[in-house]
Coordinates of C-alpha atoms and ligand atoms in Angstrom, one line a residue:
M152 CA -6.0 21.2 40.9
P153 CA -2.6 22.5 42.0
S154 CA -0.9 19.4 41.1
D155 CA -2.1 19.3 37.3
L156 CA -1.1 23.0 36.9
A157 CA 2.4 22.5 38.3
E158 CA 2.6 19.7 35.5
F159 CA 1.4 21.9 33.0
V160 CA 3.6 24.9 34.0
R161 CA 6.8 22.5 34.2
G162 CA 6.0 20.8 30.5
L163 CA 5.5 24.6 29.0
P164 CA 8.2 25.7 27.0
K165 CA 9.5 29.0 28.3
A166 CA 12.6 31.3 28.1
E167 CA 13.9 32.8 31.7
L168 CA 15.5 36.3 31.0
H169 CA 15.9 37.2 34.7
L170 CA 18.5 35.1 36.5
H171 CA 21.6 36.0 38.1
L172 CA 24.1 33.1 37.7
E173 CA 25.5 34.1 41.2
G174 CA 21.8 33.6 42.8
T175 CA 21.8 29.7 41.9
L176 CA 24.6 28.9 44.2
E177 CA 22.6 26.1 46.3
P178 CA 24.2 25.6 49.8
E179 CA 25.2 21.9 49.0
L180 CA 27.2 23.1 45.9
K181 CA 28.8 25.9 48.2
F182 CA 29.9 23.5 50.6
R183 CA 31.6 21.6 48.0
L184 CA 33.3 24.6 46.2
A185 CA 34.3 25.4 50.1
R186 CA 36.1 22.2 50.6
R187 CA 37.5 22.2 47.0
N188 CA 39.1 25.3 47.8
G189 CA 40.1 24.9 51.4
I190 CA 37.8 27.6 52.4
E191 CA 36.2 27.4 56.3
L192 CA 32.7 28.6 56.2
P193 CA 30.8 29.7 59.2
E194 CA 27.8 27.4 59.0
H195 CA 28.1 23.9 58.9
T196 CA 24.9 22.4 57.7
V197 CA 22.4 23.2 54.6
E198 CA 19.8 24.2 57.5
E199 CA 22.4 26.7 59.0
V200 CA 23.1 28.3 55.7
R201 CA 19.1 28.8 55.2
Q202 CA 18.6 30.1 58.5
T203 CA 20.8 33.1 57.2
Y204 CA 18.8 33.7 54.3
D205 CA 16.7 36.4 56.6
F206 CA 15.5 39.0 53.9
H207 CA 13.6 41.8 54.3
D208 CA 14.5 44.1 51.3
L209 CA 17.1 44.5 48.3
T210 CA 19.9 45.4 50.8
S211 CA 19.7 42.6 53.6
F212 CA 19.6 39.9 50.6
L213 CA 22.6 41.5 49.1
Q214 CA 24.8 41.5 52.3
V215 CA 24.2 37.5 52.2
Y216 CA 24.6 37.4 48.6
Y217 CA 27.9 38.8 47.9
P218 CA 29.9 37.2 50.9
A219 CA 28.7 33.7 49.6
M220 CA 30.5 34.2 46.3
R221 CA 34.0 33.9 47.8
V222 CA 33.8 30.0 47.2
L223 CA 34.0 30.5 43.7
Q224 CA 37.3 31.0 42.9
Q225 CA 38.7 28.9 39.8
A226 CA 37.3 28.3 36.3
P227 CA 35.6 24.9 37.1
D228 CA 33.8 26.4 40.0
F229 CA 32.1 28.9 37.7
H230 CA 31.6 26.0 35.3
D231 CA 29.9 24.1 38.3
L232 CA 27.6 26.7 39.4
A233 CA 26.2 27.4 35.8
Y234 CA 25.9 23.8 34.5
E235 CA 24.0 22.9 37.9
Y236 CA 21.6 25.9 36.9
L237 CA 21.0 25.1 33.6
R238 CA 20.4 21.0 34.4
R239 CA 17.5 22.5 36.6
A240 CA 16.2 25.1 34.4
H241 CA 15.9 22.4 31.8
A242 CA 14.4 20.0 34.1
Q243 CA 11.7 23.0 34.5
G244 CA 11.0 23.6 30.9
V245 CA 13.1 26.2 30.3
R246 CA 14.4 26.0 26.6
H247 CA 16.5 29.4 26.4
V248 CA 18.0 31.2 29.4
E249 CA 19.8 34.9 29.2
M250 CA 21.5 34.8 32.4
F251 CA 23.3 37.7 34.5
F252 CA 26.7 37.5 35.7
D253 CA 28.4 40.0 38.5
P254 CA 32.2 39.8 37.0
Q255 CA 33.1 42.9 39.4
A256 CA 31.9 40.6 42.3
H257 CA 34.9 38.3 41.3
T258 CA 37.6 40.6 39.6
G259 CA 37.2 42.9 43.0
R260 CA 38.7 39.9 45.1
G261 CA 41.3 39.2 42.7
V262 CA 39.6 36.4 40.3
P263 CA 40.5 37.4 36.6
F264 CA 37.6 38.2 34.2
G265 CA 38.7 35.4 31.8
T266 CA 38.4 32.7 34.7
V267 CA 34.6 34.1 35.5
I268 CA 33.5 34.1 31.8
G269 CA 35.7 31.1 30.6
G270 CA 33.9 28.9 33.4
Y271 CA 30.2 30.0 32.7
R272 CA 31.1 29.7 28.8
S273 CA 32.2 26.1 28.8
A274 CA 29.1 24.9 31.2
I275 CA 27.0 26.6 28.4
V276 CA 28.4 24.6 25.8
R277 CA 28.3 21.3 27.7
A278 CA 24.7 21.9 28.8
R279 CA 23.9 22.8 25.3
R280 CA 25.2 19.5 24.2
E281 CA 23.6 17.4 27.1
F282 CA 20.1 18.9 27.3
G283 CA 19.4 20.9 24.1
I284 CA 19.2 24.1 26.4
S285 CA 20.7 27.4 24.8
A286 CA 21.9 30.2 27.2
E287 CA 23.4 33.6 26.8
L288 CA 25.3 35.9 29.4
I289 CA 24.6 39.4 30.3
L290 CA 27.2 41.2 31.8
C291 CA 25.5 43.3 34.9
F292 CA 27.6 46.2 36.3
L293 CA 27.3 46.5 40.1
R294 CA 25.6 49.9 40.3
D295 CA 27.1 50.7 43.9
Y296 CA 30.5 50.8 42.4
S297 CA 31.4 53.8 40.4
A298 CA 31.0 54.5 36.6
E299 CA 34.6 54.4 36.2
Y300 CA 34.8 51.0 37.2
A301 CA 31.9 50.0 35.1
M302 CA 33.6 51.3 32.2
A303 CA 36.8 49.3 32.9
T304 CA 34.7 46.4 33.2
L305 CA 32.9 47.0 29.9
L306 CA 36.4 47.3 28.1
E307 CA 37.6 44.1 29.6
A308 CA 34.9 42.5 28.2
L309 CA 35.6 43.3 24.8
P310 CA 37.7 40.4 24.1
Y311 CA 35.0 38.2 24.9
R312 CA 32.2 40.0 23.1
D313 CA 31.0 36.9 21.1
W314 CA 30.1 35.2 24.3
I315 CA 28.0 38.3 26.0
I316 CA 24.7 39.2 24.4
G317 CA 24.0 42.5 26.5
V318 CA 24.9 44.6 29.5
G319 CA 22.7 45.3 32.6
L320 CA 22.8 47.3 35.7
D321 CA 22.2 45.5 39.3
S322 CA 23.0 45.4 43.2
D323 CA 21.8 48.3 45.5
E324 CA 19.7 50.8 43.8
R325 CA 19.6 53.4 46.5
G326 CA 21.5 56.3 45.4
N327 CA 22.6 54.6 42.4
P328 CA 20.3 55.9 39.5
P329 CA 20.5 54.9 35.7
S330 CA 21.6 58.1 34.9
K331 CA 25.2 57.6 36.7
F332 CA 25.9 54.8 33.8
A333 CA 24.6 56.8 31.0
A334 CA 28.0 56.9 29.2
V335 CA 28.9 53.3 30.1
F336 CA 25.4 52.1 28.5
D337 CA 26.1 54.6 25.3
R338 CA 29.5 52.8 24.9
A339 CA 27.9 49.1 25.4
R340 CA 25.3 50.1 22.8
R341 CA 27.7 51.2 20.2
E342 CA 29.7 48.4 20.9
G343 CA 26.8 46.0 19.6
F344 CA 25.6 44.9 23.2
L345 CA 21.9 44.6 24.0
L346 CA 20.8 46.7 27.0
T347 CA 18.8 46.0 30.1
M348 CA 18.8 47.7 33.4
H349 CA 17.5 46.5 37.1
C350 CA 14.6 48.8 38.6
D351 CA 14.1 46.9 41.5
I352 CA 10.7 47.0 43.6
D353 CA 9.4 50.0 45.6
Q354 CA 13.1 51.9 45.7
Q355 CA 13.2 55.6 46.6
N356 CA 12.7 57.2 43.0
S357 CA 11.7 54.1 41.4
V358 CA 9.6 55.9 39.1
E359 CA 12.1 58.5 38.3
H360 CA 14.7 55.7 37.8
I361 CA 12.3 53.7 35.3
R362 CA 12.1 57.0 33.4
Q363 CA 15.7 57.6 32.9
A364 CA 16.1 54.0 31.9
L365 CA 13.7 54.3 29.1
E366 CA 14.1 58.0 27.8
D367 CA 17.9 58.5 28.6
I368 CA 19.4 55.4 28.2
G369 CA 16.7 53.9 25.7
V370 CA 17.0 50.1 27.4
D371 CA 15.6 47.5 25.8
R372 CA 14.1 45.6 28.7
L373 CA 13.6 46.5 32.4
D374 CA 14.2 44.0 35.2
H375 CA 11.4 44.4 37.5
G376 CA 10.1 47.6 37.0
T377 CA 6.6 46.8 37.8
N378 CA 6.2 50.2 39.9
I379 CA 5.7 52.0 36.1
V380 CA 2.2 51.4 37.1
E381 CA 2.3 54.4 39.0
D382 CA 2.9 56.4 35.8
D383 CA 0.4 56.1 33.0
R384 CA 2.6 58.1 30.6
L385 CA 5.6 55.9 31.1
V386 CA 3.4 52.8 30.6
E387 CA 2.2 54.0 27.1
L388 CA 5.7 54.6 26.4
A389 CA 7.1 51.0 27.2
E390 CA 4.1 49.8 25.5
S391 CA 4.8 51.6 22.1
R392 CA 8.3 50.7 22.2
G393 CA 7.8 47.0 23.1
V394 CA 9.8 47.3 26.1
A395 CA 9.8 44.2 28.1
F396 CA 9.4 43.4 32.0
T397 CA 11.5 40.6 33.7
C398 CA 9.1 40.0 36.7
C399 CA 10.1 37.7 39.4
P400 CA 7.4 37.4 41.7
V401 CA 8.8 34.8 44.2
S402 CA 11.9 37.2 44.6
N403 CA 9.5 40.1 45.2
S404 CA 7.8 38.5 48.3
F405 CA 11.3 38.2 49.5
V406 CA 12.4 41.7 49.5
T407 CA 9.1 43.2 49.7
T408 CA 6.2 42.6 51.8
Q409 CA 4.4 40.8 48.5
M410 CA 4.7 39.1 45.2
K411 CA 3.1 42.3 43.3
A412 CA 0.8 40.1 41.6
A413 CA -1.7 42.7 40.9
E414 CA 1.0 44.9 39.3
I415 CA 2.5 41.9 37.0
T416 CA -1.2 40.7 35.8
G417 CA -2.5 44.2 35.4
L418 CA 0.5 45.0 33.1
L419 CA -0.2 41.8 31.2
E420 CA -3.8 42.7 31.0
R421 CA -2.7 46.1 29.6
G422 CA -0.7 44.2 27.0
L423 CA 2.7 44.9 28.1
L424 CA 5.5 42.2 27.4
V425 CA 5.6 41.0 31.0
T426 CA 7.4 37.8 31.6
V427 CA 8.0 35.5 34.7
N428 CA 11.3 34.6 36.2
S429 CA 13.2 33.5 38.9
D430 CA 15.9 36.0 40.1
D431 CA 18.2 34.3 42.8
P432 CA 16.5 30.9 42.6
A433 CA 18.7 29.4 45.4
Y434 CA 18.0 32.0 47.6
F435 CA 14.2 32.5 47.3
G436 CA 13.7 28.9 46.7
A437 CA 12.0 28.9 43.0
Y438 CA 13.1 28.3 40.0
A439 CA 11.4 29.3 36.6
A440 CA 8.2 27.0 36.8
D441 CA 8.0 27.5 40.3
N442 CA 7.6 31.0 40.0
Y443 CA 4.9 30.7 37.2
L444 CA 3.4 28.1 39.6
A445 CA 3.2 30.5 42.9
L446 CA 1.8 33.3 40.6
A447 CA -0.8 31.3 39.2
E448 CA -2.0 30.2 42.5
H449 CA -1.8 33.7 44.1
A450 CA -3.6 35.5 41.2
G451 CA -5.9 32.6 40.1
L452 CA -4.4 32.5 36.3
T453 CA -5.8 30.1 34.0
T454 CA -3.6 28.2 31.5
D455 CA -4.4 30.4 28.9
R456 CA -2.6 33.5 30.9
L457 CA 0.3 31.3 31.7
A458 CA 0.7 30.3 27.9
E459 CA 0.4 34.0 27.0
L460 CA 3.7 34.8 29.9
A461 CA 5.7 31.8 28.2
R462 CA 5.0 33.2 24.5
N463 CA 6.2 36.5 26.2
S464 CA 9.3 35.1 27.6
F465 CA 10.1 34.3 23.8
R466 CA 8.9 37.5 22.6
A467 CA 10.9 39.5 24.9
S468 CA 13.9 37.3 24.5
W469 CA 17.2 38.2 22.3
I470 CA 16.6 35.3 19.9
T471 CA 16.2 35.4 16.3
E472 CA 12.7 35.6 14.8
T473 CA 13.1 32.4 13.4
R474 CA 14.0 30.5 16.7
R475 CA 11.3 32.7 18.3
D476 CA 8.5 31.7 16.1
G477 CA 9.6 28.0 16.2
Y478 CA 9.3 28.3 20.2
L479 CA 5.8 30.0 19.6
A480 CA 4.5 27.0 17.6
E481 CA 5.6 24.8 20.2
I482 CA 3.5 26.6 22.9
D483 CA 0.5 26.1 20.7
A484 CA 1.0 22.7 20.1
Y485 CA 1.7 22.2 23.9
V486 CA -1.7 24.0 24.7
A487 CA -3.7 22.2 22.1
G488 CA -2.5 19.1 23.5
T489 CA -3.4 19.9 27.3
A490 CA -6.7 20.5 28.6
R491 CA -7.6 24.1 30.5
I492 CA -6.7 23.7 34.1
D493 CA -7.7 26.7 36.0
S494 CA -5.9 27.8 39.2
V495 CA -7.3 28.0 42.5
P496 CA -6.5 31.7 43.8
G497 CA -4.6 31.2 47.2
Ligands
HPA38 N1 18.3 43.3 42.1 C1 19.5 44.0 42.2 N2 20.7 43.4 42.5 C2 20.6 41.7 42.4 C3 19.4 41.6 42.2 C4 18.4 41.9 42.1 O1 16.9 41.4 42.0 N3 19.7 40.0 42.6 C5 21.1 39.6 42.2 N4 21.8 41.2 42.6
ZN39 ZN1 17.6 40.6 39.8

């Protein structure tokens, strides 16, 4: 019964580990911020904005994603973006979130780094107080820009290091392998940041990029990364190191032809630390619980499997062991109080 399953999934305590703050810009907020900043938008209704969401791959998504950000100009704009997301995440049973932000998408158009991170940080503090949700920031470098610009951004971030838990790598992967940023990630690790990195779905050289991320960079997590199923040796390496995968089924169905449910559930069955996340929920129309439900309905997952995905989200998160054990106990209590509901493959 999908509606009961929806309720189960919404109530399931979970962490979200693959979420781009700039990907949470809903059309309504975009209009509000455009008005606030005196910006004329080409679209005039929410429907017109959604009509531009005609994605068939990562590149066509990014062509819509970056121009939309120009409505973000002052610290209160960044605050409102993060606060609205945290409110929605809380309503979907998310207890803890580690959120990507793309400072270069803002500093590159003249918005100071401090304005961006100051706005985000004040929303995190407010949401913690109002909803009890905890949140951390992961600084992502844009991989289609130079390694020198990434290094300069890392240095610009150092005064704010207490507000940033880790660094990541996103944007257009074509021709921009992990190795391009080896020195930046090495410096970031030495500065005390945890490391993650996008290895997007079905890219040119996906498997080689995953190999570089695991062997040459030594990432703690991989964002997407499900093309690893093509190489058993790398699967074994990821398993032996406890490297987590932050999968985003609904996003996958927008930037490729499928959710990649077989790859995601296959890795889960092999015992890898697979998690489910929303990526850019305003653009793909699905927040965290919606992604669990979509995968469950598509792959016929039971509540046991969904609970395992939620446990993995805390195991893969960068919280303390004490907090992690607390969340795992909450999941056990939640599952014990809920009858088993089997999903119907869709
Ligand atoms: N991949 C690469 N860059 C991105 C993504 C993604 O999933 N979302 C936002 N920027
Ligand atoms: Zn992403």
